Short mmCIF file of C-alpha atoms in Angstrom, two decimals:
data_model
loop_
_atom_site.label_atom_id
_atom_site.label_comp_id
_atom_site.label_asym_id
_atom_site.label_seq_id
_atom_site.Cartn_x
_atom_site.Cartn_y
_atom_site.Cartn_z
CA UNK R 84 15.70 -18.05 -1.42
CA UNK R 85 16.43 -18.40 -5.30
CA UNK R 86 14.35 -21.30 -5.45
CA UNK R 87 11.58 -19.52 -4.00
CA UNK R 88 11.92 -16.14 -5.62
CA UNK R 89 9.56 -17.78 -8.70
CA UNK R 90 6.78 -18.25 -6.97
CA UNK R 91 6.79 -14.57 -4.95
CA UNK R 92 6.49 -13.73 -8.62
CA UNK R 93 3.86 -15.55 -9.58
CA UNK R 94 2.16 -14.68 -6.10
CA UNK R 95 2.92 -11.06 -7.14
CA UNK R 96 1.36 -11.09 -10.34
CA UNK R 97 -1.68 -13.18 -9.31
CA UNK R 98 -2.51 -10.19 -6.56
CA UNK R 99 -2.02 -7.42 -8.55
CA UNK R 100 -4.36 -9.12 -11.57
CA UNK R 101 -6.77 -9.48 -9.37
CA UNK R 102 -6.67 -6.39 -7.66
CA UNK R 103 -6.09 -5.03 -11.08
CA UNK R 104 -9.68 -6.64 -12.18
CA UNK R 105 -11.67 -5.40 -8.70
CA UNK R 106 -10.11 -2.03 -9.02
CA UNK R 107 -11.65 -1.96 -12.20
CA UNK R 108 -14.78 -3.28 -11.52
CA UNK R 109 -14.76 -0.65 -9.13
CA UNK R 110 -14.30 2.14 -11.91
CA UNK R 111 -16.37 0.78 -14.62
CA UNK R 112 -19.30 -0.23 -12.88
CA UNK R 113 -20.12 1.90 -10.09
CA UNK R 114 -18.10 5.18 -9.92
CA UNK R 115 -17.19 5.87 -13.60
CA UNK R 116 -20.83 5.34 -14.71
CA UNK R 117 -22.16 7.68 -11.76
CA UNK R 118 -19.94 10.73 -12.43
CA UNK R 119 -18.04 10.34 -9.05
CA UNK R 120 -14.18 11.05 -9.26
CA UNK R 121 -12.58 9.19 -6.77
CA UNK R 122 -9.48 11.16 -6.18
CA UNK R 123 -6.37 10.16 -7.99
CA UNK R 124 -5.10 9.72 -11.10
CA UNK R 125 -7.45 7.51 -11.98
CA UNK R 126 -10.08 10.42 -10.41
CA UNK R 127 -8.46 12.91 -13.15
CA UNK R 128 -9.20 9.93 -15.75
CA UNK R 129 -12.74 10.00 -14.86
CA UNK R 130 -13.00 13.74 -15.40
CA UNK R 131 -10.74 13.85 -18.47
CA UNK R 132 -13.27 11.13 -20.06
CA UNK R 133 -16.41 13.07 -19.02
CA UNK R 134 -14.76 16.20 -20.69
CA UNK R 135 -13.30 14.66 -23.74
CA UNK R 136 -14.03 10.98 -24.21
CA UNK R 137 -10.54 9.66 -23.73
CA UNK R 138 -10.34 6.29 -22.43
CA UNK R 139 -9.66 6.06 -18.92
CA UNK R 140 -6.74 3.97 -18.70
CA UNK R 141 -5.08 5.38 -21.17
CA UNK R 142 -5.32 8.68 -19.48
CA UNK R 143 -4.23 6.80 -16.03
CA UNK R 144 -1.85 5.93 -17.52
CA UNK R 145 -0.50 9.28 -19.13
CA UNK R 146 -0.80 10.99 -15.56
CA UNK R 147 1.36 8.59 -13.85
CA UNK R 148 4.24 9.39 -16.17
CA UNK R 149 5.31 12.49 -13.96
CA UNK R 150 4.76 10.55 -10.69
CA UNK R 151 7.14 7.59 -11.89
CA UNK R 152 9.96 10.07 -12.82
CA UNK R 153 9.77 11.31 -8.77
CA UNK R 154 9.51 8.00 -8.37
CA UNK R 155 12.61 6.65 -10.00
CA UNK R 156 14.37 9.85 -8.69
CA UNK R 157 13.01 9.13 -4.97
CA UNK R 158 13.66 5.68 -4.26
CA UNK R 159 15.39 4.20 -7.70
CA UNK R 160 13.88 2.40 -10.54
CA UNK R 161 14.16 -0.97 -8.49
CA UNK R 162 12.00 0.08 -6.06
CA UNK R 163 9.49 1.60 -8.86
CA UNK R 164 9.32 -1.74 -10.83
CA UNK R 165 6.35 -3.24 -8.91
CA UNK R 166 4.55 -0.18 -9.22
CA UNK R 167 5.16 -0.33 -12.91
CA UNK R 168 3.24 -3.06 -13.48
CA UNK R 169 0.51 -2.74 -11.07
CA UNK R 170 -0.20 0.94 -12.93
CA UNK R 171 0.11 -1.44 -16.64
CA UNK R 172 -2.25 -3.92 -15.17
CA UNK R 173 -4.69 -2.15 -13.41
CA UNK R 174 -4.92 0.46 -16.47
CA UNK R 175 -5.03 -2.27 -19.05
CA UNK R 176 -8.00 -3.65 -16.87
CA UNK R 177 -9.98 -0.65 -16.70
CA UNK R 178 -10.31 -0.41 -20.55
CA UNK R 179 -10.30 -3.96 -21.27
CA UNK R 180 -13.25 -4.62 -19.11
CA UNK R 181 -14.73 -1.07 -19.85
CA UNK R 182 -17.06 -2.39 -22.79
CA UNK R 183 -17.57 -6.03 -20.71
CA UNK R 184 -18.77 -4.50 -17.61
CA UNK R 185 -22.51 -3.56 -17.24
CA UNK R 186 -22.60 -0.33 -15.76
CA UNK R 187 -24.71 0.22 -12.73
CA UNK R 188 -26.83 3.53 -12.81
CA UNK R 189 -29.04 3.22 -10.00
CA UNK R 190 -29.10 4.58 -6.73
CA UNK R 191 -25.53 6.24 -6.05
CA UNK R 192 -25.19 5.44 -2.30
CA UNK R 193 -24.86 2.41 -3.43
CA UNK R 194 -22.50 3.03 -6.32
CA UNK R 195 -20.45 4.82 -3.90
CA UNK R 196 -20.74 1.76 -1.25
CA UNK R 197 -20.17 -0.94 -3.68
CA UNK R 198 -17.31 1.47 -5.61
CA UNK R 199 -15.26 2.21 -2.39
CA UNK R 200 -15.23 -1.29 -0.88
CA UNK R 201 -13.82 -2.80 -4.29
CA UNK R 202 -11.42 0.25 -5.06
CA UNK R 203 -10.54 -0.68 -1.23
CA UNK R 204 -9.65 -4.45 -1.40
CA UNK R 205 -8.23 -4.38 -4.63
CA UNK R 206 -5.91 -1.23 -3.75
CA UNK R 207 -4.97 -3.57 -0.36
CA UNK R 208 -3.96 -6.50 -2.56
CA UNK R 209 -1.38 -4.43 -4.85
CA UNK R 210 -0.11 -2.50 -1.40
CA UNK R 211 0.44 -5.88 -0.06
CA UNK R 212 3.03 -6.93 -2.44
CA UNK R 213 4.51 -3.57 -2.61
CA UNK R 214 2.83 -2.08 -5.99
CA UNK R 215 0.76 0.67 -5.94
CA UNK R 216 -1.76 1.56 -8.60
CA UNK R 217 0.30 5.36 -8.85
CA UNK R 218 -1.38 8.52 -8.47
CA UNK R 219 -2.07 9.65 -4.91
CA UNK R 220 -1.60 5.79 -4.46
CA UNK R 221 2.19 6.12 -5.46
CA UNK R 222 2.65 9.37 -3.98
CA UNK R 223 1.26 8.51 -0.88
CA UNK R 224 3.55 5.73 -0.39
CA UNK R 225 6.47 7.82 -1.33
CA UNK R 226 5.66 10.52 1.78
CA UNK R 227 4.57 7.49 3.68
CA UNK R 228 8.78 7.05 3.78
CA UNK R 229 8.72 10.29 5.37
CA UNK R 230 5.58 10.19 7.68
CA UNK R 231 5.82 6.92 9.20
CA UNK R 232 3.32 7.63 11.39
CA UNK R 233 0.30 8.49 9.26
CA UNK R 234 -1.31 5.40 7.82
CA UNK R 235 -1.12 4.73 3.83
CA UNK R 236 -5.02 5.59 3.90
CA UNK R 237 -5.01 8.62 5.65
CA UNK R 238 -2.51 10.08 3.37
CA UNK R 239 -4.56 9.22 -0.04
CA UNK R 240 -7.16 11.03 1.77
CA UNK R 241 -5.25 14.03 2.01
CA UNK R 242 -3.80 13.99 -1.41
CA UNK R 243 -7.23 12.56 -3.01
CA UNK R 244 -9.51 15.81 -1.93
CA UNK R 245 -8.09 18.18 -4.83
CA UNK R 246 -9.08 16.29 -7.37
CA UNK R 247 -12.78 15.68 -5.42
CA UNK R 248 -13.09 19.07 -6.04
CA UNK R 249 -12.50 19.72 -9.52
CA UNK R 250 -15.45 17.56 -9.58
CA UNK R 251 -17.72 19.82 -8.94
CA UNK R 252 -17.48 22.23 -12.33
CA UNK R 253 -16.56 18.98 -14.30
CA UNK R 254 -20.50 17.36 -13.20
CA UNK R 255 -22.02 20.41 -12.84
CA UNK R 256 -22.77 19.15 -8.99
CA UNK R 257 -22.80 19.60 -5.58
CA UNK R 258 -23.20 15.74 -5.08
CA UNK R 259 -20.98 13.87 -6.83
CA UNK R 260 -17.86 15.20 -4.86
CA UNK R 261 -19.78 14.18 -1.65
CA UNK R 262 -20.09 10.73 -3.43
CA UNK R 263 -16.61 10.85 -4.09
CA UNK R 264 -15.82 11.84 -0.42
CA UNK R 265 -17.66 8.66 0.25
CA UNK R 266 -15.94 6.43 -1.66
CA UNK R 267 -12.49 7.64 -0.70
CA UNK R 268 -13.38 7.64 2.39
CA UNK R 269 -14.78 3.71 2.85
CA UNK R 270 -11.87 2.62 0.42
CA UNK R 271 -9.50 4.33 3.04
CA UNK R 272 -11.10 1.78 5.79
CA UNK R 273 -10.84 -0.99 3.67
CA UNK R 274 -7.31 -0.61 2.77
CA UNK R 275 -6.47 0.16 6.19
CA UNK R 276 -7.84 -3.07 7.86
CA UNK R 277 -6.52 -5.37 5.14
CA UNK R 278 -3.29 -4.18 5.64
CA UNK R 279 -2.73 -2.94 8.71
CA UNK R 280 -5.86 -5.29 10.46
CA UNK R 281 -8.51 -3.92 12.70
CA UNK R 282 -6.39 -2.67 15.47
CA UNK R 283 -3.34 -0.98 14.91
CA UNK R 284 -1.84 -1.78 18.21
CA UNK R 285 -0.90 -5.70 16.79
CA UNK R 286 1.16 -7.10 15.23
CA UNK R 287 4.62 -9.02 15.00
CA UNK R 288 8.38 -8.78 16.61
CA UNK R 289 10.88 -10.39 14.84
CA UNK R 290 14.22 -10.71 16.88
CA UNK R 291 17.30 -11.19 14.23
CA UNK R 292 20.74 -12.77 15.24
CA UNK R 293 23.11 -12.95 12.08
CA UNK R 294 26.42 -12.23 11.27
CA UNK R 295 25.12 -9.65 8.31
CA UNK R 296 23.26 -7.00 10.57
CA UNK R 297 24.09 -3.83 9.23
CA UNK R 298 23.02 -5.23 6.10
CA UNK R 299 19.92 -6.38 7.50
CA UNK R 300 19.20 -3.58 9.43
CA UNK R 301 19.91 -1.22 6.47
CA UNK R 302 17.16 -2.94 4.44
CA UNK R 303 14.82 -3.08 7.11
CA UNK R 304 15.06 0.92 7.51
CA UNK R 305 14.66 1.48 4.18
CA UNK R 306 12.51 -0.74 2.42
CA UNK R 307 10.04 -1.61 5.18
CA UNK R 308 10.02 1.71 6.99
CA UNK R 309 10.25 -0.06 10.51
CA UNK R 310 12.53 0.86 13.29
CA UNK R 311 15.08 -1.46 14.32
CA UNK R 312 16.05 -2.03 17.96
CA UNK R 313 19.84 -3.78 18.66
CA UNK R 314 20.35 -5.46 21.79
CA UNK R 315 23.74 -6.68 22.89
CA UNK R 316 23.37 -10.37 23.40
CA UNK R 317 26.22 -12.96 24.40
CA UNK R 318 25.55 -17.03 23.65
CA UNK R 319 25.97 -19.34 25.84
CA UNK R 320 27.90 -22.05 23.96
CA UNK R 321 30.22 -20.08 21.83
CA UNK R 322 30.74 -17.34 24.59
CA UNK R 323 30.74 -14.52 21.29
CA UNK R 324 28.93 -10.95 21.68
CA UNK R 325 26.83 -10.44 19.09
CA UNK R 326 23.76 -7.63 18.67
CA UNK R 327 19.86 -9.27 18.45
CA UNK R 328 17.79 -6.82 16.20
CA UNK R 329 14.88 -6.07 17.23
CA UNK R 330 11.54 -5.12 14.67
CA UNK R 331 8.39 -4.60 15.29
CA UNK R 332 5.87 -4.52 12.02
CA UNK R 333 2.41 -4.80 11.08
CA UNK R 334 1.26 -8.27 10.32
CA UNK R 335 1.31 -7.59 6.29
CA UNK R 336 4.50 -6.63 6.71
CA UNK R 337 6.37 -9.56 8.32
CA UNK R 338 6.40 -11.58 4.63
CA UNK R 339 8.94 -8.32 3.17
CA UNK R 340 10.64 -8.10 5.94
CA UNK R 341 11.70 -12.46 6.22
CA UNK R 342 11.94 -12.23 2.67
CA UNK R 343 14.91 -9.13 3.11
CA UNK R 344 16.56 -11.09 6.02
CA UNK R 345 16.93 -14.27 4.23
CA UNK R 346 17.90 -12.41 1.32
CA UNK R 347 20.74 -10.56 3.39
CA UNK R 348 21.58 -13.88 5.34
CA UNK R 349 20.29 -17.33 4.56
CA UNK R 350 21.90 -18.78 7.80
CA UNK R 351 20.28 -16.12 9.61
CA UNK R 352 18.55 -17.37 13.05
CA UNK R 353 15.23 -15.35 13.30
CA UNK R 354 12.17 -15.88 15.79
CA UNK R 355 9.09 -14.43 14.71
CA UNK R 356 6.45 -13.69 17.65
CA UNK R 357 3.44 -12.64 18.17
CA UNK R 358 2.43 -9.13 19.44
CA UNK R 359 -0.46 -7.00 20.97
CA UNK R 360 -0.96 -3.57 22.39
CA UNK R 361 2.02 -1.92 20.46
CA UNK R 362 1.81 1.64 20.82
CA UNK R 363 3.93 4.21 19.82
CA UNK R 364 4.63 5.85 16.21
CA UNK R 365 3.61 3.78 13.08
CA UNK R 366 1.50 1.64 15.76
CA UNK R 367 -1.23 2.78 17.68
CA UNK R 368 -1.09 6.27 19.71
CA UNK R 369 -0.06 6.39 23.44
CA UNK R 370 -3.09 7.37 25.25
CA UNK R 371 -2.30 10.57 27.38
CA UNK R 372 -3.59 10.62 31.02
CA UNK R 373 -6.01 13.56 30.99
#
């Protein structure tokens, strides 16, 4: 694992730069440009710039200050180090690119489109290697520790609609926040089937058998939010008892959660399977018989 722990770094930085740089193509080009707000931090950004000039960044970067402290406080500056640079990156990219950029000032369906699918897959790229950009981004995965079973989009759609609204007195219109809606709304979609795939019923089980479970199952609990199942197991050759853990996770998920195993155990034994048709909380919904 030490030899590999390089190039999960380099992996990790290459993501976030470039969902940094389509996050920010997202921003300068099409939403920014277009007075639409998309919700966030970086939606306060927008409507600090319109009011005052400030760059937007910057600003994004100034309004994640408070989020990081509950961050730190929440889940320990570890955890929040990731974060930390996707929020340096992604800000750094929205200014940097700000005067490169052509801004498109055309028809705003389109803007809105174009703005949400970009803010979508380059939001999904950072979320995949456990950054966020911050803002309802950061505080959306922080609840999401809480409410397993709402998806990481749904939540920034909850958190995003105050800000939509401020919109409104900021523009001087009825339409941008219904752009804005818009554009939360599709990058919601998009973040949701990179991640978590088209249907939420699929997945992975990994079943576990090392000598470190506790350890193994504490990390799984807490730093992938998945449920772990033990089953008491005896082997045939040595005769010992020993528990098999049991996880179920989404397919993004299984890289964090053989990465924390290995970590915990490099001798562990682990069989990774495929898996359809999970239901049941952070999966998909049991249907009820009507």
């Amino acid at each position: 694992m030490k030899r590999q722990a390089p190039a999960q770094t380099v992996l990790d930085g290459l993501l976030f730069a470039v969902g940094s740089l389509l996050f920010a193509v997202s921003v300068n080009v099409f939403t920014a440009p277009n007075n639409i707000a998309p919700g966030g931090a970086t939606g306060v950004a927008v409507l600090v710039n319109a009011l005052t000039g400030l760059p937007i960044g910057l600003t994004n970067l100034a309004v994640n200050v408070p989020l990081f402290v509950w961050g730190v406080r929440a889940a320990g500056a570890r955890a929040m180090a990731k974060s930390a640079a996707a929020v340096a990156l992604s800000s750094l990219a929205i200014d940097l690119t700000a005067s490169l950029l052509p801004p498109y000032r055309g028809d705003p369906m389109l803007a809105s489109v174009f703005g949400g699918v970009l803010a979508g897959s380059g939001l999904a790229l950072i979320f995949m290697r456990g950054g966020t950009t911050g803002g309802t981004d950061l505080a959306a995965s922080l609840l999401a520790r809480r409410l397993r079973h709402i998806s990481l989009g749904r939540l920034i759609l909850c958190i995003d609609l105050p800000v939509v609204l401020c919109s409104i007195p900021v523009f001087g219109s009825i339409e941008s926040p219904m752009y804005a809606l818009i554009v939360i709304f599709l990058t919601t979609k998009v973040i949701d089937t990179v991640l978590y795939g088209t249907d939420a019923g699929t997945g992975k089980l990994i079943f576990i058998i090392s000598r470190q479970g506790a350890e193994i199952k504490r990390k799984i609990l807490f730093e992938v939010s998945r449920g772990v199942t033990e089953l008491r197991a005896r082997g045939s050759y040595s005769g010992r008892e020993t528990d098999v853990l049991l996880v179920a996770v989404r397919r993004p998920e299984v890289y964090r959660a053989l990465d924390l195993i290995h970590t915990a155990d490099p001798e562990a034994f682990v069989i990774t399977a495929d898996a359809g048709g999970i239901t049941g909380e952070g999966f998909r919904p049991p249907k009820r018989q009507k």
